[in-house]
N, CA, C and O atoms as a MOPAC input file, in Angstrom:
PM7 MOZYME 1SCF
protein

 N    -17.58600 1   -79.61800 1   -43.85000 1
 C    -17.11400 1   -78.57700 1   -44.75500 1
 C    -16.27000 1   -78.83800 1   -45.42800 1
 O    -15.68500 1   -77.90800 1   -45.98400 1
 N    -15.91500 1   -79.98500 1   -45.62700 1
 C    -14.81600 1   -80.87200 1   -47.00900 1
 C    -15.21300 1   -80.57800 1   -48.16400 1
 O    -14.79800 1   -79.81100 1   -49.03400 1
 N    -16.69100 1   -81.78600 1   -48.01600 1
 C    -17.96400 1   -82.04600 1   -48.92400 1
 C    -18.23300 1   -80.35700 1   -49.96500 1
 O    -18.47700 1   -80.43700 1   -51.16900 1
 N    -18.15700 1   -79.30400 1   -49.42100 1
 C    -19.02500 1   -78.81400 1   -50.27300 1
 C    -17.56300 1   -77.47100 1   -50.50900 1
 O    -17.87400 1   -76.34700 1   -50.90200 1
 N    -16.47000 1   -77.72600 1   -50.28900 1
 C    -15.57100 1   -76.82400 1   -50.66100 1
 C    -15.59000 1   -76.46300 1   -51.99600 1
 O    -15.63300 1   -75.28700 1   -52.35700 1
 N    -15.55700 1   -77.49900 1   -52.82000 1
 C    -16.11200 1   -77.10600 1   -54.54900 1
 C    -16.68600 1   -75.45900 1   -54.50700 1
 O    -16.24100 1   -74.32400 1   -54.67700 1
 N    -18.19300 1   -76.26000 1   -54.10600 1
 C    -19.19600 1   -75.21500 1   -54.24500 1
 C    -18.89700 1   -73.66300 1   -53.84100 1
 O    -19.08300 1   -72.62800 1   -54.48100 1
 N    -18.44400 1   -73.85500 1   -52.73300 1
 C    -17.44900 1   -72.85300 1   -50.98500 1
 C    -16.76200 1   -71.91200 1   -51.55100 1
 O    -17.41100 1   -70.86600 1   -51.53600 1
 N    -15.15200 1   -71.73600 1   -52.33300 1
 C    -14.93000 1   -71.34200 1   -53.12500 1
 C    -14.85300 1   -70.58600 1   -54.58100 1
 O    -14.08200 1   -69.79200 1   -55.12000 1
 N    -16.32700 1   -71.40600 1   -54.99700 1
 C    -16.98000 1   -70.62800 1   -56.26800 1
 C    -17.86400 1   -69.73500 1   -56.49800 1
 O    -18.15900 1   -69.15600 1   -57.54400 1
 N    -18.47600 1   -69.61700 1   -54.92900 1
 C    -19.18000 1   -69.13400 1   -55.20700 1
 C    -19.01000 1   -67.84500 1   -54.18800 1
 O    -19.55500 1   -66.80600 1   -54.56000 1
 N    -18.13900 1   -67.82700 1   -52.65300 1
 C    -17.68800 1   -67.63300 1   -51.53700 1
 C    -16.77000 1   -66.15700 1   -52.49900 1
 O    -16.05800 1   -66.35900 1   -53.48200 1
 N    -17.02200 1   -64.86600 1   -51.93600 1
 C    -15.48300 1   -63.92300 1   -52.00300 1
 C    -14.91800 1   -63.53600 1   -50.67400 1
 O    -15.68300 1   -63.14500 1   -49.79200 1
 N    -14.00200 1   -63.59400 1   -50.53100 1
 C    -13.17500 1   -62.91000 1   -49.75400 1
 C    -11.52000 1   -62.95700 1   -49.36000 1
 O    -10.97900 1   -62.68500 1   -50.43200 1
 N    -10.77800 1   -63.10300 1   -48.65600 1
 C     -8.99700 1   -62.45200 1   -49.21700 1
 C     -8.53600 1   -64.48700 1   -48.88900 1
 O     -9.24700 1   -65.12100 1   -48.11000 1
 N     -7.74500 1   -64.94100 1   -49.36000 1
 C     -7.00300 1   -65.96200 1   -48.58600 1
 C     -5.43600 1   -65.34200 1   -48.87900 1
 O     -4.99100 1   -64.37300 1   -49.49500 1
 N     -5.01200 1   -66.16600 1   -48.29200 1
 C     -3.30200 1   -65.81800 1   -48.11200 1
 C     -3.29200 1   -67.63400 1   -48.18000 1
 O     -4.25900 1   -68.39600 1   -48.15600 1
 N     -1.77600 1   -67.96000 1   -48.27300 1
 C     -1.04800 1   -69.13100 1   -48.30200 1
 C      0.28500 1   -68.85900 1   -48.27400 1
 O      1.01300 1   -68.31500 1   -49.10400 1
 N      0.58500 1   -69.50000 1   -46.76800 1
 C      1.62800 1   -69.71700 1   -45.99200 1
 C      2.42000 1   -71.00600 1   -46.27700 1
 O      1.79400 1   -72.05700 1   -46.41900 1
 N      4.50000 1   -70.97400 1   -46.41900 1
 C      4.62800 1   -71.55000 1   -46.99800 1
 C      5.99600 1   -71.42400 1   -46.18800 1
 O      6.30100 1   -70.40000 1   -45.57700 1
 N      6.61700 1   -72.32300 1   -46.23400 1
 C      8.42100 1   -72.08600 1   -45.67600 1
 C      9.63100 1   -73.34900 1   -46.60000 1
 O      9.69200 1   -74.41300 1   -47.21700 1
 N     10.09300 1   -72.65300 1   -46.28000 1
 C     11.40600 1   -73.08100 1   -47.45400 1
 C     11.87900 1   -74.31300 1   -46.41200 1
 O     11.36300 1   -74.68100 1   -45.35700 1
 N     13.23100 1   -74.87100 1   -47.22500 1
 C     13.83000 1   -76.09300 1   -46.11400 1
 C     14.14400 1   -75.82300 1   -44.72100 1
 O     13.76200 1   -76.36600 1   -43.68500 1
 N     14.96600 1   -74.81000 1   -44.95700 1
 C     15.65200 1   -74.56700 1   -43.59200 1
 C     14.10500 1   -73.77800 1   -42.34000 1
 O     14.40300 1   -73.30500 1   -41.24300 1
 N     12.80700 1   -73.81100 1   -42.78100 1
 C     12.13900 1   -73.26600 1   -41.99900 1
 C     11.58600 1   -71.75100 1   -42.13500 1
 O     10.50400 1   -71.23700 1   -41.85200 1
 N     12.50400 1   -71.37300 1   -42.55600 1
 C     12.08100 1   -69.45100 1   -43.53700 1
 C     10.49600 1   -69.49500 1   -43.88900 1
 O     10.00700 1   -70.13800 1   -44.81700 1
 N      9.72600 1   -68.60800 1   -42.87800 1
 C      8.45900 1   -68.53500 1   -43.80300 1
 C      8.29300 1   -68.02300 1   -44.60700 1
 O      9.28400 1   -67.49900 1   -45.11500 1
 N      6.91500 1   -67.81400 1   -45.29200 1
 C      6.61000 1   -66.25800 1   -46.67500 1
 C      4.91700 1   -66.86600 1   -46.24400 1
 O      4.45900 1   -67.96500 1   -45.93200 1
 N      4.42600 1   -65.66300 1   -46.40800 1
 C      2.44600 1   -65.59800 1   -46.58800 1
 C      2.69900 1   -65.19000 1   -47.92100 1
 O      3.70900 1   -64.75000 1   -48.47000 1
 N      1.37300 1   -65.47500 1   -48.37600 1
 C      1.58800 1   -64.68500 1   -49.92600 1
 C     -0.03400 1   -64.53300 1   -50.27800 1
 O     -0.83500 1   -65.43600 1   -50.51600 1
 N     -0.22900 1   -63.24600 1   -50.23700 1
 C     -2.08100 1   -63.01200 1   -50.77800 1
 C     -2.62200 1   -64.24900 1   -52.02900 1
 O     -1.59400 1   -64.57900 1   -52.61900 1
 N     -3.36400 1   -64.72000 1   -52.39000 1
 C     -4.08100 1   -65.70900 1   -53.07100 1
 C     -5.86100 1   -65.55000 1   -53.91400 1
 O     -6.90100 1   -64.96900 1   -53.60300 1
 N     -5.64300 1   -65.98400 1   -54.49000 1
 C     -6.72200 1   -65.98500 1   -54.80000 1
 C     -7.53000 1   -67.33600 1   -54.35500 1
 O     -6.78300 1   -68.25400 1   -54.01800 1
 N     -9.06900 1   -67.63800 1   -54.29200 1
 C     -9.46000 1   -69.18700 1   -54.25400 1
 C     -9.30900 1   -70.43600 1   -54.65300 1
 O     -9.23000 1   -70.76100 1   -55.83700 1
 N     -9.26700 1   -71.11100 1   -53.81700 1
 C     -8.28900 1   -72.33900 1   -54.64800 1
 C     -9.60600 1   -72.92600 1   -55.49700 1
 O    -10.77300 1   -72.60400 1   -55.27500 1
 N     -9.15000 1   -73.85700 1   -56.51400 1
 C     -9.29000 1   -74.28600 1   -57.47600 1
 C     -9.91600 1   -75.95700 1   -56.36800 1
 O     -9.10300 1   -76.37400 1   -55.54400 1
 N    -11.20200 1   -76.65400 1   -56.48600 1
 C    -11.36800 1   -77.12300 1   -56.01200 1
 C    -11.60800 1   -79.02700 1   -57.32300 1
 O    -12.63700 1   -79.28200 1   -57.95000 1
 N    -10.57200 1   -79.74500 1   -57.30700 1
 C    -10.13500 1   -80.25600 1   -58.47100 1
 C    -11.55900 1   -81.61000 1   -57.80300 1
 O    -11.97600 1   -81.77600 1   -56.65600 1
 N    -12.00100 1   -82.44800 1   -59.32600 1
 C    -13.21100 1   -83.44100 1   -58.56000 1
 C    -12.58500 1   -85.11900 1   -57.72200 1
 O    -13.30700 1   -86.02700 1   -57.31000 1
 N    -11.15000 1   -85.06000 1   -57.69700 1
 C    -10.90300 1   -85.41500 1   -57.09600 1
 C    -11.04600 1   -85.39300 1   -55.23300 1
 O    -11.20400 1   -86.35900 1   -54.48600 1
 N    -10.91200 1   -83.80200 1   -54.85400 1
 C    -11.01600 1   -83.83700 1   -53.85200 1
 C     -9.44100 1   -82.91300 1   -54.20700 1
 O     -9.65800 1   -81.71800 1   -54.00500 1
 N     -8.52200 1   -83.06700 1   -54.49500 1
 C     -6.82900 1   -82.12800 1   -54.32300 1
 C     -7.71200 1   -80.96200 1   -54.67800 1
 O     -8.90300 1   -80.76400 1   -54.92000 1
 N     -6.71800 1   -80.35800 1   -54.60800 1
 C     -7.37200 1   -78.80000 1   -54.29900 1
 C     -6.09100 1   -78.22300 1   -55.52000 1
 O     -5.27100 1   -78.96800 1   -56.05400 1
 N     -6.18100 1   -77.12200 1   -55.68800 1
 C     -5.26400 1   -76.69300 1   -57.53700 1
 C     -4.79600 1   -75.13200 1   -57.24900 1
 O     -5.69700 1   -74.49300 1   -57.79200 1
 N     -3.90200 1   -74.21300 1   -56.70600 1
 C     -3.95100 1   -72.78200 1   -57.18800 1
 C     -2.70000 1   -72.51500 1   -58.41200 1
 O     -1.71700 1   -73.24600 1   -58.53100 1
 N     -2.97800 1   -71.34000 1   -59.24500 1
 C     -2.55300 1   -70.96300 1   -59.90100 1
 C     -1.12800 1   -69.85500 1   -59.33000 1
 O     -1.17000 1   -68.73200 1   -58.82800 1
 N      0.05600 1   -70.75100 1   -59.67200 1
 C      1.14400 1   -69.49900 1   -59.44100 1
 C      2.10600 1   -69.55100 1   -59.99500 1
 O      2.59900 1   -70.58000 1   -60.45600 1
 N      2.68500 1   -68.13900 1   -60.07300 1
 C      3.50800 1   -67.65000 1   -60.94900 1
 C      5.27700 1   -68.78500 1   -60.25700 1
 O      5.43000 1   -69.72200 1   -59.47300 1
 N      6.04700 1   -68.08800 1   -60.98400 1
 C      7.39500 1   -69.11700 1   -60.54200 1
 C      8.27700 1   -67.84200 1   -59.33000 1
 O      9.22000 1   -67.13300 1   -59.68000 1
 N      7.72400 1   -67.84500 1   -58.08800 1
 C      8.64000 1   -66.73400 1   -57.19700 1
 C      8.75400 1   -67.75700 1   -56.42700 1
 O      8.80900 1   -68.91800 1   -56.83200 1
 N      8.83300 1   -67.11700 1   -54.33300 1
 C      8.93000 1   -67.19400 1   -53.60900 1
 C      8.30400 1   -68.62800 1   -52.87300 1
 O      8.91800 1   -69.59700 1   -52.42600 1
 N      6.37100 1   -68.26200 1   -52.95900 1
 C      5.64200 1   -69.05800 1   -52.68200 1
 C      6.19000 1   -70.31200 1   -53.46300 1
 O      6.43700 1   -71.19100 1   -52.63800 1
 N      6.58100 1   -70.87900 1   -55.24100 1
 C      7.29100 1   -71.92500 1   -55.38300 1
 C      8.29100 1   -72.56600 1   -54.80500 1
 O      8.50900 1   -73.59800 1   -54.17200 1
 N      9.03400 1   -71.28400 1   -55.37700 1
 C     10.67900 1   -72.67000 1   -54.24100 1
 C     10.31200 1   -72.85300 1   -53.32000 1
 O     10.22500 1   -74.05800 1   -53.08200 1
 N      9.95500 1   -72.12100 1   -52.43900 1
 C      9.27400 1   -73.29500 1   -51.42000 1
 C      8.63200 1   -74.04100 1   -50.97100 1
 O      8.63700 1   -74.43500 1   -49.80500 1
 N      7.96700 1   -74.35800 1   -51.83900 1
 C      6.69700 1   -75.40900 1   -51.97000 1
 C      7.56300 1   -76.66500 1   -53.09200 1
 O      7.10900 1   -77.80000 1   -53.23800 1
 N      8.76600 1   -76.20400 1   -53.74800 1
 C      9.65000 1   -77.14400 1   -53.90300 1
 C     10.70900 1   -77.73400 1   -53.35300 1
 O     11.27900 1   -78.72100 1   -53.81900 1
 N     11.06600 1   -77.02300 1   -52.13300 1
 C     12.12300 1   -77.48800 1   -50.87100 1
 C     11.10900 1   -78.10800 1   -50.25000 1
 O     11.05800 1   -79.32300 1   -50.44000 1
 N      9.75900 1   -77.32500 1   -49.12500 1
 C      9.41100 1   -78.31000 1   -48.29500 1
 C      7.46100 1   -78.31900 1   -49.25300 1
 O      6.91500 1   -77.34700 1   -49.77500 1
 N      7.10400 1   -79.26500 1   -49.18300 1
 C      5.84900 1   -79.66200 1   -49.43700 1
 C      4.25400 1   -79.02400 1   -48.80700 1
 O      3.12500 1   -78.91900 1   -49.28500 1
 N      4.96100 1   -78.65600 1   -47.35800 1
 C      3.64800 1   -78.87500 1   -46.80500 1
 C      3.04600 1   -76.96800 1   -46.66000 1
 O      3.91400 1   -76.09500 1   -46.64500 1
 N      1.34900 1   -76.52900 1   -46.55700 1
 C      1.90100 1   -75.46800 1   -47.07800 1
 C      0.02100 1   -74.88700 1   -46.12900 1
 O     -0.77800 1   -75.81000 1   -45.97000 1
 N     -0.36300 1   -73.61700 1   -45.69500 1
 C     -1.92500 1   -73.63600 1   -45.34600 1
 C     -2.20800 1   -72.40900 1   -46.11800 1
 O     -1.44300 1   -71.57400 1   -46.59900 1
 N     -3.51200 1   -72.50600 1   -46.11900 1
 C     -3.72000 1   -71.36100 1   -47.25100 1
 C     -4.93800 1   -71.29900 1   -45.74400 1
 O     -5.41000 1   -72.20200 1   -45.05300 1
 N     -5.10900 1   -69.75700 1   -45.71200 1
 C     -6.52700 1   -69.20000 1   -44.50700 1
 C     -7.01300 1   -68.23400 1   -45.36100 1
 O     -6.38300 1   -67.26100 1   -45.77300 1
 N     -8.57900 1   -68.64200 1   -45.71000 1
 C     -9.06200 1   -67.75700 1   -46.28400 1
 C    -10.67200 1   -66.94100 1   -45.46000 1
 O    -11.83900 1   -67.32900 1   -45.51900 1
 N    -10.20300 1   -65.99200 1   -44.90400 1
 C    -10.92200 1   -64.86200 1   -44.73600 1
 C    -12.51700 1   -64.13600 1   -45.34100 1
 O    -12.57900 1   -62.98800 1   -45.78300 1
 N    -13.44000 1   -64.85900 1   -45.26400 1
 C    -14.93700 1   -64.07500 1   -46.04000 1
 C    -14.71900 1   -62.92400 1   -46.13500 1
 O    -13.76400 1   -62.39000 1   -45.57100 1
 N    -15.73700 1   -62.17200 1   -47.02300 1
 C    -15.77500 1   -60.57400 1   -47.20900 1
 C    -16.65000 1   -60.77000 1   -46.14100 1
 O    -16.70900 1   -61.82600 1   -45.51200 1
 N    -17.46900 1   -59.58700 1   -45.87300 1
 C    -18.19100 1   -58.83800 1   -44.78700 1
 C    -17.58100 1   -58.98700 1   -43.26600 1
 O    -16.49200 1   -59.38300 1   -42.85100 1
 N    -18.86700 1   -58.45400 1   -42.56500 1
 C    -18.33900 1   -58.62400 1   -41.16800 1
 C    -18.09700 1   -60.02900 1   -40.19000 1
 O    -18.74900 1   -61.07200 1   -40.24000 1
 N    -16.91500 1   -59.69100 1   -39.26900 1
 C    -17.25500 1   -61.23800 1   -37.94600 1
 C    -16.18800 1   -61.54400 1   -39.32500 1
 O    -15.87400 1   -61.13000 1   -40.44100 1
 N    -15.85300 1   -62.84300 1   -38.05900 1
 C    -15.11000 1   -63.33600 1   -38.61900 1
 C    -15.03800 1   -64.90900 1   -39.25500 1
 O    -14.41600 1   -65.67700 1   -38.52100 1
 N    -15.48200 1   -65.40900 1   -40.29000 1
 C    -15.98600 1   -66.06500 1   -41.13300 1
 C    -15.27800 1   -66.78800 1   -42.47500 1
 O    -14.99900 1   -66.12500 1   -43.47400 1
 N    -15.04500 1   -68.10200 1   -42.38100 1
 C    -13.92100 1   -68.99000 1   -43.29300 1
 C    -13.13000 1   -70.07000 1   -42.77800 1
 O    -13.40000 1   -70.52300 1   -41.66500 1
 N    -12.02400 1   -70.61500 1   -43.57200 1
 C    -11.21400 1   -71.47200 1   -42.76500 1
 C     -9.81700 1   -71.64500 1   -43.62300 1
 O     -9.18000 1   -71.19900 1   -44.57700 1
 N     -9.82100 1   -72.54600 1   -42.65700 1
 C     -7.98300 1   -72.94900 1   -42.84900 1
 C     -8.32400 1   -74.33900 1   -43.64200 1
 O     -9.24600 1   -75.14800 1   -43.54200 1
 N     -6.99900 1   -74.24000 1   -44.59100 1
 C     -6.77800 1   -75.39500 1   -45.29900 1
 C     -5.60300 1   -75.75400 1   -45.22500 1
 O     -4.84300 1   -75.02700 1   -45.86400 1
 N     -4.84000 1   -77.11300 1   -44.37000 1
 C     -3.19000 1   -78.06600 1   -43.95800 1
 C     -3.63700 1   -78.67300 1   -45.52500 1
 O     -4.53100 1   -79.47300 1   -45.80000 1
 N     -2.68900 1   -77.99600 1   -46.40500 1
 C     -2.63300 1   -78.87600 1   -47.66700 1
 C     -0.64600 1   -79.67900 1   -47.53800 1
 O      0.30000 1   -79.55100 1   -46.76000 1
 N     -0.89600 1   -80.35300 1   -48.64400 1
 C      0.55100 1   -80.78000 1   -48.87100 1
 C      0.97100 1   -81.02500 1   -50.49600 1
 O      0.24500 1   -81.85900 1   -51.03700 1
 N      1.75700 1   -80.58700 1   -51.14800 1
 C      2.30100 1   -80.26900 1   -52.87100 1
 C      2.28900 1   -81.67300 1   -52.83100 1
 O      2.74000 1   -82.45900 1   -51.99800 1
 N      1.58600 1   -81.87000 1   -54.06500 1
 C      1.85800 1   -83.31600 1   -54.72600 1
 C      2.09800 1   -83.25500 1   -56.31900 1
 O      2.30500 1   -84.35000 1   -56.84200 1
 N      2.09900 1   -82.26400 1   -57.05900 1
 C      2.65100 1   -82.07800 1   -57.97500 1
 C      2.19500 1   -80.52300 1   -58.98300 1
 O      1.40900 1   -79.71700 1   -58.48400 1
 N      2.67900 1   -80.32500 1   -60.11900 1
 C      2.95000 1   -79.13800 1   -60.88500 1
 C      2.86600 1   -79.47500 1   -62.14800 1
 O      3.61000 1   -80.22500 1   -62.77900 1
 N      1.57800 1   -78.67600 1   -62.63500 1
 C      1.88500 1   -78.96500 1   -64.11400 1
 C      2.21400 1   -77.15300 1   -64.90600 1
 O      2.53000 1   -76.20800 1   -64.18300 1
 N      2.06700 1   -77.02500 1   -66.30600 1
 C      2.39600 1   -75.42500 1   -67.03300 1
 C      1.91300 1   -75.92800 1   -68.03900 1
 O      2.63200 1   -75.68300 1   -69.00800 1
 N      0.91800 1   -76.60000 1   -68.32900 1
 C     -0.21300 1   -76.98500 1   -69.00400 1
 C     -0.75200 1   -75.21200 1   -69.48200 1
 O     -1.07400 1   -74.62800 1   -68.44700 1
 N     -0.90900 1   -74.29700 1   -70.73100 1
 C     -1.21600 1   -73.22200 1   -70.83900 1
 C     -2.48200 1   -72.76800 1   -71.31400 1
 O     -2.88800 1   -71.62000 1   -71.49500 1
 N     -3.03800 1   -73.88200 1   -71.48500 1
 C     -4.96100 1   -73.72400 1   -71.65300 1
 C     -5.67800 1   -74.54700 1   -70.49600 1
 O     -6.87700 1   -74.42800 1   -70.24600 1
 N     -4.90800 1   -75.29900 1   -69.89600 1
 C     -5.75500 1   -76.19600 1   -68.56200 1
 C     -5.55500 1   -74.68700 1   -67.82400 1
 O     -6.65700 1   -74.43500 1   -67.33500 1
 N     -4.77100 1   -73.74700 1   -67.57900 1
 C     -4.17400 1   -72.66800 1   -66.24400 1
 C     -5.03700 1   -71.76000 1   -67.53500 1
 O     -5.98300 1   -71.07500 1   -67.14400 1
 N     -4.85300 1   -71.75600 1   -68.40800 1
 C     -6.21700 1   -70.16500 1   -68.61000 1
 C     -7.80900 1   -70.74200 1   -68.83500 1
 O     -8.69000 1   -69.93300 1   -69.12600 1
 N     -8.10000 1   -72.10100 1   -68.69100 1
 C     -9.10200 1   -72.77400 1   -68.37100 1
 C    -10.04400 1   -72.48300 1   -67.01200 1
 O    -11.23900 1   -72.52200 1   -66.72000 1
 N     -8.77000 1   -72.17000 1   -66.36600 1
 C     -8.85700 1   -72.55800 1   -64.71500 1
 C     -9.14200 1   -71.30400 1   -64.48100 1
 O     -9.91700 1   -71.21200 1   -63.53000 1
 N     -8.79200 1   -70.10000 1   -65.02900 1
 C     -8.37400 1   -68.99800 1   -64.33400 1
 C    -10.24700 1   -68.28400 1   -63.89300 1
 O    -11.13600 1   -69.04100 1   -64.28400 1
 N    -10.55900 1   -67.46700 1   -63.43600 1
 C    -11.46900 1   -67.01300 1   -62.69300 1
 C    -11.92500 1   -65.62400 1   -63.23300 1
 O    -13.02100 1   -65.06500 1   -63.28100 1
 N    -10.76900 1   -65.30700 1   -63.58900 1
 C    -10.99800 1   -63.48200 1   -63.53700 1
 C     -9.75900 1   -63.33700 1   -64.74200 1
 O     -8.68600 1   -63.93300 1   -64.83300 1
 N    -10.39200 1   -62.27100 1   -65.63200 1
 C     -9.72600 1   -61.84900 1   -66.33500 1
 C     -8.81700 1   -62.75500 1   -67.82800 1
 O     -8.15900 1   -62.10300 1   -68.63900 1
 N     -8.93100 1   -63.88600 1   -67.89800 1
 C     -8.02700 1   -64.37700 1   -69.00600 1
 C     -7.45200 1   -64.75400 1   -69.36900 1
 O     -8.01900 1   -65.84700 1   -69.33600 1
 N     -5.89400 1   -65.11200 1   -70.20600 1
 C     -4.65800 1   -64.26200 1   -70.16200 1
 C     -4.88200 1   -64.45700 1   -72.09500 1
 O     -5.75400 1   -65.23400 1   -72.48300 1
 N     -4.10700 1   -63.76300 1   -73.02700 1
 C     -3.90800 1   -64.75700 1   -74.29600 1
 C     -2.71500 1   -65.25600 1   -74.57900 1
 O     -2.08800 1   -65.24200 1   -73.52000 1
 N     -2.23400 1   -65.57300 1   -75.20100 1
 C     -0.75900 1   -66.08600 1   -75.88100 1
 C      0.03300 1   -64.64800 1   -75.85100 1
 O      0.98400 1   -64.32700 1   -75.13800 1
 N     -0.46000 1   -64.10300 1   -76.56200 1
 C      0.46600 1   -62.79000 1   -76.78500 1
 C      0.67400 1   -61.74200 1   -74.89400 1
 O      0.92400 1   -60.54300 1   -74.76900 1
 N      0.44900 1   -62.79300 1   -73.74200 1
 C      0.00200 1   -62.27200 1   -72.67100 1
 C      1.86200 1   -62.58900 1   -72.10800 1
 O      2.14500 1   -63.76400 1   -71.87300 1
 N      2.94300 1   -61.55400 1   -71.94200 1
 C      4.18300 1   -62.46200 1   -71.35800 1
 C      4.22900 1   -62.59800 1   -69.82300 1
 O      5.21700 1   -62.77600 1   -69.11000 1
 N      2.59500 1   -62.44100 1   -69.39000 1
 C      3.18700 1   -62.68100 1   -67.58400 1
 C      2.59900 1   -64.43600 1   -67.26700 1
 O      2.59100 1   -65.24700 1   -66.34100 1
 N      2.07600 1   -64.31600 1   -68.95700 1
 C      1.53700 1   -65.94000 1   -68.69100 1
 C      2.18200 1   -66.87900 1   -68.90000 1
 O      1.73200 1   -68.02300 1   -68.83800 1
 N      3.64800 1   -66.51900 1   -69.26000 1
 C      4.91300 1   -67.88900 1   -69.75400 1
 C      5.21500 1   -68.70700 1   -67.90500 1
 O      5.62100 1   -69.85300 1   -67.70900 1
 N      4.92300 1   -67.86200 1   -67.03000 1
 C      5.47800 1   -68.49100 1   -65.47100 1
 C      4.66800 1   -68.50000 1   -65.18700 1
 O      4.80000 1   -67.80400 1   -64.18100 1
 N      3.39400 1   -68.83500 1   -65.22900 1
 C      2.31300 1   -70.02900 1   -63.99500 1
 C      2.33400 1   -71.19400 1   -64.51200 1
 O      2.58000 1   -71.58800 1   -65.65200 1
 N      1.92700 1   -71.93800 1   -63.13700 1
 C      2.13500 1   -73.28100 1   -62.87400 1
 C      0.96000 1   -73.24600 1   -61.91200 1
 O      0.69900 1   -72.35700 1   -61.10100 1
 N      0.15700 1   -74.61300 1   -62.19900 1
 C     -0.97400 1   -74.84700 1   -61.46200 1
 C     -0.63800 1   -76.18400 1   -61.08700 1
 O     -0.57400 1   -77.16400 1   -61.82900 1
 N     -0.38000 1   -76.10700 1   -59.56400 1
 C      0.15000 1   -76.67500 1   -58.40200 1
 C     -1.36000 1   -77.56600 1   -57.94400 1
 O     -2.57500 1   -77.36900 1   -57.91200 1
 N     -0.39700 1   -78.60700 1   -57.64200 1
 C     -1.87700 1   -79.55800 1   -57.01800 1
 C     -1.49400 1   -80.15100 1   -54.96900 1
 O     -0.44700 1   -80.59900 1   -54.50000 1
 N     -1.98000 1   -80.05100 1   -54.71700 1
 C     -1.73900 1   -80.53200 1   -53.08300 1
 C     -2.77100 1   -81.32000 1   -53.22700 1
 O     -3.45300 1   -81.48000 1   -54.23900 1
 N     -2.95700 1   -82.19500 1   -51.39900 1
 C     -3.94900 1   -82.89300 1   -51.24000 1
 C     -4.47300 1   -81.93600 1   -49.60000 1
 O     -3.76700 1   -81.50900 1   -48.68700 1
 N     -5.41500 1   -81.90500 1   -49.72600 1
 C     -5.59700 1   -81.30200 1   -48.53600 1
 C     -6.08900 1   -82.98700 1   -47.16000 1
 O     -6.76600 1   -83.99800 1   -46.97700 1
 N     -5.20400 1   -82.19300 1   -46.70900 1
 C     -4.67400 1   -82.75900 1   -45.42700 1
 C     -5.84600 1   -82.39400 1   -44.19000 1
 O     -6.33200 1   -83.25600 1   -43.45800 1
 N     -6.06400 1   -81.43900 1   -44.15400 1
 C     -6.79100 1   -81.22300 1   -43.16400 1
 C     -7.70000 1   -80.06600 1   -43.21600 1
 O     -7.06300 1   -79.26700 1   -43.90200 1
 N     -9.30800 1   -79.25400 1   -42.75300 1
 C     -9.52700 1   -77.99900 1   -43.25200 1
 C     -9.90800 1   -77.84600 1   -41.37400 1
 O    -10.03000 1   -78.96600 1   -40.87800 1
 N     -9.99300 1   -77.32500 1   -40.91200 1
 C    -10.32600 1   -76.30800 1   -39.98500 1
 C    -11.37800 1   -74.87300 1   -40.10700 1
 O    -11.76600 1   -74.44700 1   -41.19400 1
 N    -11.66400 1   -74.37500 1   -39.05000 1
 C    -12.84800 1   -72.89800 1   -39.51400 1
 C    -12.07700 1   -72.43100 1   -39.36300 1
 O    -11.03100 1   -73.01300 1   -39.07600 1
 N    -12.20800 1   -70.55300 1   -39.51800 1
 C    -11.22300 1   -69.42600 1   -39.34400 1
 C    -11.01900 1   -69.29600 1   -38.22300 1
 O    -10.05700 1   -68.61600 1   -37.86700 1
 N    -11.77600 1   -69.84700 1   -37.38700 1
 C    -11.51200 1   -69.70900 1   -35.53600 1
 C    -11.72500 1   -70.54100 1   -34.58000 1
 O    -12.88000 1   -70.41900 1   -34.17200 1
 N    -11.11300 1   -71.37100 1   -34.00800 1
 C    -11.20200 1   -72.44300 1   -33.37400 1
 C    -10.27600 1   -73.55400 1   -34.18100 1
 O     -9.45500 1   -73.49600 1   -35.09700 1
 N    -10.92900 1   -74.75400 1   -33.23200 1
 C     -9.90300 1   -75.95500 1   -33.42200 1
 C    -11.16000 1   -76.87300 1   -34.46700 1
 O    -10.59600 1   -77.68200 1   -35.20500 1
 N    -12.51700 1   -76.85700 1   -34.59900 1
 C    -13.56000 1   -76.98300 1   -35.04200 1
 C    -13.81200 1   -78.95000 1   -34.44100 1
 O    -13.82700 1   -79.34500 1   -33.27500 1
 N    -13.90800 1   -79.46200 1   -35.21600 1
 C    -14.39100 1   -80.89300 1   -34.79700 1
 C    -13.14700 1   -81.46900 1   -34.73200 1
 O    -13.07800 1   -82.65700 1   -34.41600 1
 N    -11.85400 1   -80.65500 1   -35.04400 1
 C    -10.37900 1   -81.97400 1   -34.80900 1
 C     -9.50200 1   -81.20100 1   -33.66200 1
 O     -8.34200 1   -80.83800 1   -33.85200 1
 N    -10.30400 1   -80.98100 1   -32.31100 1
 C     -9.21900 1   -80.64900 1   -31.61500 1
 C     -8.13900 1   -81.67000 1   -30.93800 1
 O     -7.17400 1   -81.22600 1   -30.31700 1

């Protein structure tokens, strides 16, 4: 599935949860939009300057669970390591899938494009081929 993640996330509707932990191991989970799969295979997510980002600055490991919309339990789990971030407003605006913001939008000021290395991909249920 790893090769097809870019097209998968461009067209598949569903719900995503990004789990992070701070340096002390305190866990947080938050609803997140589908990630962007970049040309080099890295994963990018647009996020605000809140607890998830704070945790990633302390502990770069994260897990993203995506459950496809519809009956049954279909989807995937991505195991990630944060590799960087940027706050280029134009780049972030161009990547937003819905409701692109304008310069006058006050909620745009604290957006970050956080990038991750994809360490492992598993199906939503079961161990897949990575037992």
